[in-house]
CSV table of C-alpha atoms and ligand atoms in Angstrom, one decimal:
chain,number,residue,atom,x,y,z
A,23,MET,CA,-0.2,-0.1,-0.1
A,24,ALA,CA,1.1,3.6,-0.7
A,25,VAL,CA,-0.3,7.1,-0.9
A,26,GLU,CA,1.1,9.7,-2.9
A,27,ARG,CA,0.1,13.4,-2.8
A,28,VAL,CA,0.0,15.1,-6.6
A,29,TYR,CA,-0.7,18.8,-6.9
A,30,PHE,CA,-4.1,19.3,-9.1
A,31,GLY,CA,-4.5,22.8,-9.5
A,32,ASN,CA,-5.3,26.0,-8.0
A,33,MET,CA,-8.7,27.7,-6.2
A,34,PRO,CA,-10.0,30.8,-7.9
A,35,ASP,CA,-8.0,32.4,-4.5
A,36,GLY,CA,-4.9,31.1,-5.2
A,37,ARG,CA,-5.0,28.0,-2.5
A,38,GLU,CA,-3.6,25.0,-4.2
A,39,VAL,CA,-5.8,21.4,-4.7
A,40,TYR,CA,-3.9,18.1,-4.2
A,41,LYS,CA,-4.8,15.2,-5.5
A,42,TYR,CA,-4.1,12.0,-3.0
A,43,ILE,CA,-4.0,8.4,-4.7
A,44,ILE,CA,-4.0,5.7,-2.5
A,45,SER,CA,-2.6,2.2,-4.6
A,46,ASN,CA,-2.8,-1.4,-3.6
A,47,GLN,CA,-0.4,-4.2,-4.7
A,48,ASN,CA,-3.0,-5.4,-7.5
A,49,ASN,CA,-2.3,-2.1,-9.5
A,50,CYS,CA,-6.0,-0.6,-8.2
A,51,SER,CA,-5.5,3.0,-7.4
A,52,ALA,CA,-8.1,5.4,-5.5
A,53,HIS,CA,-8.0,8.9,-6.1
A,54,ILE,CA,-9.3,11.8,-3.9
A,55,LEU,CA,-8.9,15.5,-4.5
A,56,THR,CA,-8.8,18.4,-1.6
A,57,LEU,CA,-11.2,20.0,-3.7
A,58,GLY,CA,-14.7,18.9,-1.9
A,59,ALA,CA,-13.1,15.8,-0.8
A,60,THR,CA,-13.7,14.4,-4.0
A,61,PHE,CA,-13.3,10.4,-5.3
A,62,CYS,CA,-12.3,11.3,-8.9
A,63,SER,CA,-11.0,8.2,-10.2
A,64,PHE,CA,-10.5,4.5,-9.3
A,65,ASN,CA,-8.5,2.5,-11.8
A,66,ILE,CA,-8.5,-1.4,-11.6
A,67,GLU,CA,-7.8,-3.7,-14.8
A,68,ASP,CA,-11.0,-5.1,-16.7
A,69,LYS,CA,-11.2,-8.6,-17.7
A,70,ASN,CA,-9.3,-8.3,-20.4
A,71,GLY,CA,-6.2,-7.0,-18.8
A,72,GLN,CA,-6.9,-3.0,-20.0
A,73,MET,CA,-7.1,-0.4,-17.3
A,74,GLN,CA,-10.2,1.2,-16.7
A,75,ASP,CA,-11.3,4.3,-14.6
A,76,VAL,CA,-14.9,3.5,-13.4
A,77,LEU,CA,-15.6,6.7,-12.0
A,78,LEU,CA,-16.9,10.2,-14.1
A,79,GLY,CA,-14.7,13.4,-13.1
A,80,PHE,CA,-13.1,16.3,-14.5
A,81,ASP,CA,-9.8,17.6,-15.3
A,82,THR,CA,-9.1,20.6,-14.0
A,83,VAL,CA,-10.4,22.2,-10.9
A,84,GLU,CA,-12.0,24.9,-12.6
A,85,ASP,CA,-14.5,22.6,-14.2
A,86,TYR,CA,-15.3,20.8,-10.9
A,87,LEU,CA,-16.1,24.4,-9.8
A,88,GLU,CA,-18.2,25.4,-12.7
A,89,ARG,CA,-19.7,22.7,-14.6
A,90,SER,CA,-20.3,19.9,-11.5
A,91,ASP,CA,-23.4,17.6,-11.0
A,92,TYR,CA,-21.4,16.8,-7.9
A,93,GLN,CA,-19.7,14.2,-9.6
A,94,GLY,CA,-17.7,12.4,-6.8
A,95,VAL,CA,-18.2,15.2,-4.4
A,96,ILE,CA,-19.1,14.7,-0.7
A,97,VAL,CA,-22.3,16.5,0.6
A,98,GLY,CA,-23.8,17.5,3.6
A,99,PRO,CA,-24.6,18.6,5.9
A,100,VAL,CA,-27.7,17.1,4.5
A,101,CYS,CA,-27.8,15.5,1.1
A,102,ASN,CA,-30.6,15.0,-1.5
A,103,ARG,CA,-33.5,17.1,-1.1
A,104,ILE,CA,-35.9,19.2,1.6
A,105,GLY,CA,-38.9,19.8,0.5
A,106,GLY,CA,-39.9,23.9,1.2
A,107,ALA,CA,-36.3,24.3,1.6
A,108,GLU,CA,-36.7,25.1,5.4
A,109,ILE,CA,-36.5,22.9,8.3
A,110,GLU,CA,-37.8,22.9,12.3
A,111,ILE,CA,-35.9,22.2,15.0
A,112,GLY,CA,-37.0,22.6,18.6
A,113,GLY,CA,-40.1,24.8,17.5
A,114,GLU,CA,-37.6,27.5,15.6
A,115,ASN,CA,-38.1,27.5,11.8
A,116,TYR,CA,-34.7,27.8,9.4
A,117,PRO,CA,-35.1,29.0,6.1
A,118,LEU,CA,-32.3,27.3,3.7
A,119,THR,CA,-30.7,28.0,0.5
A,120,ALA,CA,-33.6,27.0,-2.4
A,121,ASN,CA,-31.2,26.2,-5.1
A,122,GLU,CA,-33.5,23.8,-7.1
A,123,LYS,CA,-36.4,25.4,-9.1
A,124,GLY,CA,-36.3,28.2,-5.9
A,125,ILE,CA,-38.0,25.8,-4.2
A,126,THR,CA,-36.1,22.9,-2.7
A,127,CYS,CA,-32.9,22.8,-1.0
A,128,LEU,CA,-31.0,20.0,-2.8
A,129,HIS,CA,-27.7,18.7,-1.3
A,130,SER,CA,-27.2,22.0,1.2
A,131,GLY,CA,-26.3,24.1,-1.6
A,132,GLY,CA,-23.1,22.0,-2.5
A,133,GLU,CA,-21.1,23.9,-0.1
A,134,LEU,CA,-18.9,20.6,1.2
A,135,GLY,CA,-18.1,19.6,-2.4
A,136,PHE,CA,-16.7,22.7,-3.7
A,137,SER,CA,-14.6,23.7,-0.9
A,138,LEU,CA,-11.4,23.3,-0.1
A,139,TRP,CA,-10.9,20.6,2.8
A,140,LYS,CA,-7.3,19.7,4.8
A,141,ALA,CA,-6.1,16.4,4.5
A,142,ILE,CA,-4.0,14.4,6.7
A,143,VAL,CA,-2.3,11.1,5.8
A,144,THR,CA,-3.2,8.6,8.8
A,145,ASP,CA,-1.7,5.6,7.2
A,146,SER,CA,-0.2,3.8,4.6
A,147,ASP,CA,-3.9,3.1,3.3
A,148,SER,CA,-5.9,6.2,4.4
A,149,VAL,CA,-6.2,9.6,4.1
A,150,GLU,CA,-8.4,12.1,6.4
A,151,PHE,CA,-10.1,14.9,4.8
A,152,SER,CA,-11.5,17.6,7.2
A,153,TYR,CA,-13.8,20.7,7.0
A,154,ILE,CA,-15.4,23.1,9.2
A,155,ALA,CA,-19.5,24.3,8.0
A,156,ALA,CA,-19.8,27.4,9.5
A,157,ASP,CA,-22.9,27.8,11.9
A,158,GLY,CA,-26.0,29.0,9.7
A,159,SER,CA,-24.3,28.7,6.6
A,160,HIS,CA,-26.8,27.5,3.7
A,161,GLY,CA,-29.2,28.1,6.7
A,162,PHE,CA,-28.6,24.8,8.5
A,163,PRO,CA,-27.7,25.6,12.5
A,164,GLY,CA,-24.4,24.7,14.5
A,165,GLU,CA,-20.8,24.7,13.4
A,166,LYS,CA,-20.0,21.5,11.8
A,167,GLU,CA,-16.9,19.5,12.4
A,168,VAL,CA,-16.6,17.0,9.4
A,169,LYS,CA,-14.0,14.3,8.8
A,170,VAL,CA,-14.2,11.8,5.9
A,171,THR,CA,-11.5,9.1,5.8
A,172,TYR,CA,-10.9,7.2,2.8
A,173,LYS,CA,-9.1,3.9,2.8
A,174,LEU,CA,-8.1,1.3,0.3
A,175,THR,CA,-7.4,-2.3,0.9
A,176,GLU,CA,-6.0,-5.2,-0.4
A,177,GLU,CA,-9.3,-6.7,-1.5
A,178,ASN,CA,-10.2,-3.6,-3.5
A,179,ALA,CA,-12.5,-1.9,-1.4
A,180,VAL,CA,-12.6,2.0,-1.0
A,181,HIS,CA,-14.0,2.4,2.8
A,182,ILE,CA,-15.5,5.7,3.0
A,183,SER,CA,-16.2,6.6,7.1
A,184,TYR,CA,-17.4,10.0,8.1
A,185,GLU,CA,-17.7,11.5,11.2
A,186,ALA,CA,-19.1,14.9,12.5
A,187,VAL,CA,-20.1,17.2,15.2
A,188,SER,CA,-22.3,20.1,15.2
A,189,SER,CA,-22.3,22.7,18.1
A,190,LYS,CA,-25.9,23.2,17.8
A,191,ASP,CA,-28.7,20.6,17.2
A,192,THR,CA,-29.2,19.7,13.5
A,193,TYR,CA,-29.9,17.0,11.0
A,194,LEU,CA,-26.9,14.9,9.8
A,195,ASN,CA,-27.0,13.3,6.4
A,196,PHE,CA,-23.9,13.3,4.3
A,197,THR,CA,-23.0,11.2,1.2
A,198,ASN,CA,-20.7,10.5,-1.2
A,199,HIS,CA,-22.1,11.2,-4.8
A,200,ALA,CA,-19.6,9.5,-7.2
A,201,TYR,CA,-20.9,8.5,-10.8
A,202,PHE,CA,-19.3,5.0,-11.7
A,203,ASN,CA,-19.3,3.5,-15.3
A,204,LEU,CA,-18.1,0.0,-14.3
A,205,ASN,CA,-16.9,-0.5,-18.1
A,206,GLY,CA,-15.1,2.8,-18.0
A,207,PHE,CA,-15.8,6.6,-18.0
A,208,ASN,CA,-14.9,6.9,-21.5
A,209,ASN,CA,-16.8,3.7,-22.4
A,210,GLY,CA,-20.4,4.4,-23.1
A,211,ASP,CA,-23.7,4.4,-20.9
A,212,ILE,CA,-24.4,2.2,-18.1
A,213,LEU,CA,-27.7,1.0,-19.5
A,214,SER,CA,-26.5,-2.6,-20.2
A,215,HIS,CA,-24.9,-2.8,-16.2
A,216,SER,CA,-26.5,-5.1,-14.3
A,217,LEU,CA,-27.9,-4.0,-11.0
A,218,THR,CA,-28.9,-5.9,-7.5
A,219,LEU,CA,-30.2,-3.7,-4.8
A,220,ASP,CA,-31.4,-5.3,-1.5
A,221,ALA,CA,-34.3,-3.2,-1.0
A,222,ASP,CA,-38.2,-4.1,-0.9
A,223,LEU,CA,-39.5,-1.0,-0.7
A,224,PHE,CA,-38.7,2.4,-2.4
A,225,THR,CA,-39.5,6.3,-1.3
A,226,GLU,CA,-42.6,7.6,-3.2
A,227,VAL,CA,-41.7,11.3,-4.7
A,228,ASP,CA,-44.2,13.8,-6.1
A,229,GLU,CA,-43.5,15.5,-9.3
A,230,ASN,CA,-40.9,18.0,-7.9
A,231,SER,CA,-39.1,14.8,-6.3
A,232,ILE,CA,-40.2,15.4,-2.8
A,233,PRO,CA,-40.8,12.2,-1.1
A,234,THR,CA,-44.7,11.8,-0.1
A,235,GLY,CA,-43.9,10.1,3.2
A,236,LYS,CA,-45.2,6.7,1.5
A,237,ASN,CA,-42.3,3.9,1.0
A,238,ILE,CA,-43.9,1.5,-2.4
A,239,PRO,CA,-43.2,-2.2,-2.7
A,240,VAL,CA,-40.7,-2.6,-5.6
A,241,ASP,CA,-42.8,-6.3,-6.2
A,242,GLY,CA,-43.8,-6.3,-10.0
A,243,THR,CA,-42.4,-3.4,-10.9
A,244,ALA,CA,-39.8,-1.7,-12.8
A,245,PHE,CA,-37.8,-1.0,-9.3
A,246,ASP,CA,-37.5,-4.8,-8.1
A,247,PHE,CA,-33.8,-5.0,-8.3
A,248,ARG,CA,-33.9,-8.3,-6.1
A,249,SER,CA,-32.6,-10.0,-8.6
A,250,PRO,CA,-29.9,-8.6,-11.2
A,251,ARG,CA,-31.8,-6.4,-13.2
A,252,ILE,CA,-30.5,-4.6,-16.7
A,253,ILE,CA,-30.6,-0.8,-15.6
A,254,GLY,CA,-32.0,0.0,-19.1
A,255,LYS,CA,-34.6,-2.4,-19.5
A,256,ASP,CA,-37.5,-0.6,-17.9
A,257,ILE,CA,-35.7,2.9,-17.3
A,258,ASP,CA,-38.5,4.3,-19.6
A,259,ASP,CA,-41.2,2.3,-18.3
A,260,GLU,CA,-44.8,4.4,-17.7
A,261,HIS,CA,-44.3,3.7,-14.0
A,262,ILE,CA,-45.8,7.6,-12.5
A,263,GLN,CA,-42.6,7.6,-10.4
A,264,LEU,CA,-39.7,7.1,-13.6
A,265,GLN,CA,-42.1,9.8,-15.7
A,266,TYR,CA,-41.7,12.3,-12.9
A,267,THR,CA,-37.7,12.1,-12.5
A,268,GLY,CA,-36.9,11.1,-15.9
A,269,GLY,CA,-35.5,7.7,-15.2
A,270,TYR,CA,-34.2,6.0,-11.5
A,271,ASP,CA,-33.9,8.5,-9.2
A,272,HIS,CA,-35.3,7.4,-5.8
A,273,ASN,CA,-34.7,6.1,-2.2
A,274,PHE,CA,-34.3,2.6,-2.2
A,275,CYS,CA,-34.9,1.6,1.5
A,276,ILE,CA,-32.2,-1.0,2.1
A,277,ASN,CA,-33.5,-4.4,3.8
A,278,GLY,CA,-32.9,-5.3,7.4
A,279,TYR,CA,-31.2,-1.9,8.4
A,280,ASP,CA,-29.8,-2.0,11.7
A,281,GLY,CA,-26.9,0.3,11.8
A,282,LYS,CA,-24.3,-2.1,11.0
A,283,LEU,CA,-22.2,-2.2,7.9
A,284,ARG,CA,-24.4,-4.2,5.4
A,285,LYS,CA,-24.3,-5.4,1.6
A,286,PHE,CA,-27.2,-4.0,-0.4
A,287,ALA,CA,-26.2,-3.8,-3.9
A,288,CYS,CA,-24.0,-5.7,-6.8
A,289,ALA,CA,-23.2,-3.6,-9.9
A,290,GLU,CA,-21.4,-5.3,-13.0
A,291,GLY,CA,-20.1,-3.5,-16.2
A,292,ASP,CA,-21.1,-5.7,-19.2
A,293,LYS,CA,-18.3,-5.0,-21.3
A,294,SER,CA,-15.5,-5.3,-18.8
A,295,GLY,CA,-16.5,-7.6,-16.5
A,296,ILE,CA,-15.9,-5.3,-13.3
A,297,LYS,CA,-18.4,-6.0,-10.8
A,298,MET,CA,-19.1,-3.4,-7.5
A,299,ASN,CA,-20.4,-4.6,-4.2
A,300,VAL,CA,-21.5,-1.8,-2.2
A,301,TYR,CA,-22.2,-1.7,1.7
A,302,THR,CA,-23.3,0.8,3.9
A,303,THR,CA,-24.0,1.5,7.8
A,304,LEU,CA,-27.0,4.0,6.4
A,305,PRO,CA,-30.7,3.3,6.1
A,306,GLY,CA,-30.9,4.2,2.2
A,307,VAL,CA,-29.3,4.4,-0.8
A,308,GLN,CA,-30.2,7.1,-4.0
A,309,PHE,CA,-30.1,5.0,-7.2
A,310,TYR,CA,-29.5,7.8,-9.6
A,311,ALA,CA,-29.2,6.6,-13.2
A,312,GLY,CA,-27.4,10.0,-14.6
A,313,ASN,CA,-30.7,10.9,-16.1
A,314,PHE,CA,-29.4,14.7,-16.0
A,315,LEU,CA,-26.2,14.4,-17.5
A,316,LYS,CA,-26.5,16.6,-20.8
A,317,GLY,CA,-23.4,16.2,-22.3
A,318,ILE,CA,-21.2,18.7,-20.3
A,319,LYS,CA,-17.3,18.2,-20.8
A,320,GLY,CA,-15.6,15.7,-18.5
A,321,LYS,CA,-12.0,13.8,-18.2
A,322,ASN,CA,-10.0,13.7,-21.7
A,323,SER,CA,-12.1,16.2,-22.9
A,324,LEU,CA,-15.2,13.5,-23.5
A,325,PRO,CA,-18.8,14.6,-23.1
A,326,MET,CA,-20.3,12.9,-19.8
A,327,GLU,CA,-23.9,12.3,-21.9
A,328,LYS,CA,-27.1,11.3,-20.3
A,329,ARG,CA,-27.2,8.1,-18.5
A,330,THR,CA,-23.4,7.5,-18.6
A,331,GLY,CA,-22.8,7.3,-15.3
A,332,PHE,CA,-25.3,6.0,-12.2
A,333,CYS,CA,-24.6,6.5,-8.7
A,334,LEU,CA,-25.1,4.9,-5.5
A,335,GLU,CA,-25.7,7.9,-2.9
A,336,THR,CA,-26.2,6.1,0.6
A,337,GLN,CA,-28.0,8.1,3.0
A,338,TYR,CA,-30.6,8.5,5.4
A,339,TYR,CA,-33.9,9.1,3.3
A,340,PRO,CA,-34.8,12.4,1.2
A,341,ASP,CA,-36.6,14.8,3.4
A,342,THR,CA,-36.3,13.2,6.8
A,343,PRO,CA,-36.9,16.3,8.6
A,344,HIS,CA,-40.3,16.5,7.6
A,345,ASN,CA,-41.0,12.7,7.3
A,346,PRO,CA,-40.8,11.5,11.5
A,347,GLN,CA,-41.9,8.3,10.6
A,348,PHE,CA,-38.2,7.4,8.5
A,349,PRO,CA,-35.4,6.8,10.5
A,350,SER,CA,-34.3,9.9,12.3
A,351,CYS,CA,-31.0,11.9,11.4
A,352,LEU,CA,-31.5,14.9,13.8
A,353,TYR,CA,-28.1,14.9,16.0
A,354,LYS,CA,-27.9,16.9,19.2
A,355,ALA,CA,-25.5,19.6,19.9
A,356,GLY,CA,-22.0,17.7,20.6
A,357,GLU,CA,-23.3,14.4,19.3
A,358,LYS,CA,-21.4,12.3,17.1
A,359,TYR,CA,-22.7,11.5,13.6
A,360,THR,CA,-20.8,8.2,12.0
A,361,SER,CA,-21.7,6.1,9.3
A,362,GLU,CA,-19.2,4.0,6.3
A,363,THR,CA,-20.0,3.0,3.0
A,364,VAL,CA,-17.7,0.3,1.1
A,365,TYR,CA,-17.5,0.2,-2.6
A,366,GLU,CA,-15.7,-3.1,-3.4
A,367,PHE,CA,-14.2,-4.2,-6.7
A,368,SER,CA,-13.6,-7.4,-8.2
A,369,LEU,CA,-13.7,-9.2,-11.3
B,426,GLA,C1,-29.1,13.4,-6.8
B,426,GLA,C2,-30.3,13.8,-7.3
B,426,GLA,C3,-30.7,14.2,-8.5
B,426,GLA,C4,-30.0,15.1,-9.4
B,426,GLA,C5,-28.1,14.8,-8.8
B,426,GLA,C6,-27.6,16.1,-9.4
B,426,GLA,O1,-28.4,12.3,-6.9
B,426,GLA,O2,-31.1,12.8,-6.9
B,426,GLA,O3,-31.9,14.5,-8.9
B,426,GLA,O4,-30.4,16.5,-8.8
B,426,GLA,O5,-28.2,14.6,-7.6
B,426,GLA,O6,-27.5,16.3,-10.8
């Protein structure tokens, strides 16, 4: 195992951005930027012995700041959507940044993903990134100290561990927004990938992608990924839930959630034979099929077309602050938030 640090570019104010590369003995490497603690590349050999980078992303700081659809970044303090862009805590109302259609708070305005984090190499296989979000930034109460550690193992697994503490009672719900293409970022769309998700239920949304409060059975629908399903098979099905979102962009409720690390997903690239198992301690995962990607130039100046990457964003359910029946993500002042998600690659 080894960790290397390379210069990546400069922030608009001149501060330097670095890329940390963690490599193992199987010729795999995980690349993470200090900008957004962004998981920007994962390199692995495919079944034909060709090196593939299975993550979508960009080549420059400017592109990450100006063109991003959250590629690879850490999102928080509350990922996904908050309806009405406000929350109530202890009888007090907090208006939030309404960065989607002027009515929804999406990904907390993106602050964590577009800011510079501090990095420390904590071991020969791990790098810890830290960031402090100010009290009230994007409307969220409490100064929030956030730490995210990336570790690569000899089993080709990338462990992402989160820790956060707020100085005031607040909602905390972090994720990583990596877009995967297991055939390689430059090898077409993800529609022929197969995907398995251990979820009997998914979270119903309205036409603005805000949860209605109901979780509905996947049984007999295009949302049934309990055995391997080709992503593209029914992605344009007439199911009203797919019509609202223009393809998969839903929270799946992970079966058997108990706060312990649990395997809930397996995906496979049809051309590369690269497989990815995903584990998390969290209750939900946003399966987003990259429906909103629209040809913006990414790595190697190649356009990231619609559905050329998919995300498995582990999370508490979206809009939990307005749905007390969902597992709670309200944390007391000083109470520690922790979670872990693992992306494990194999052939
Ligand atoms: C999330 C959302 C999607 C989309 C992307 C960013 O995954 O669920 O609807 O907004 O972020 O483009």
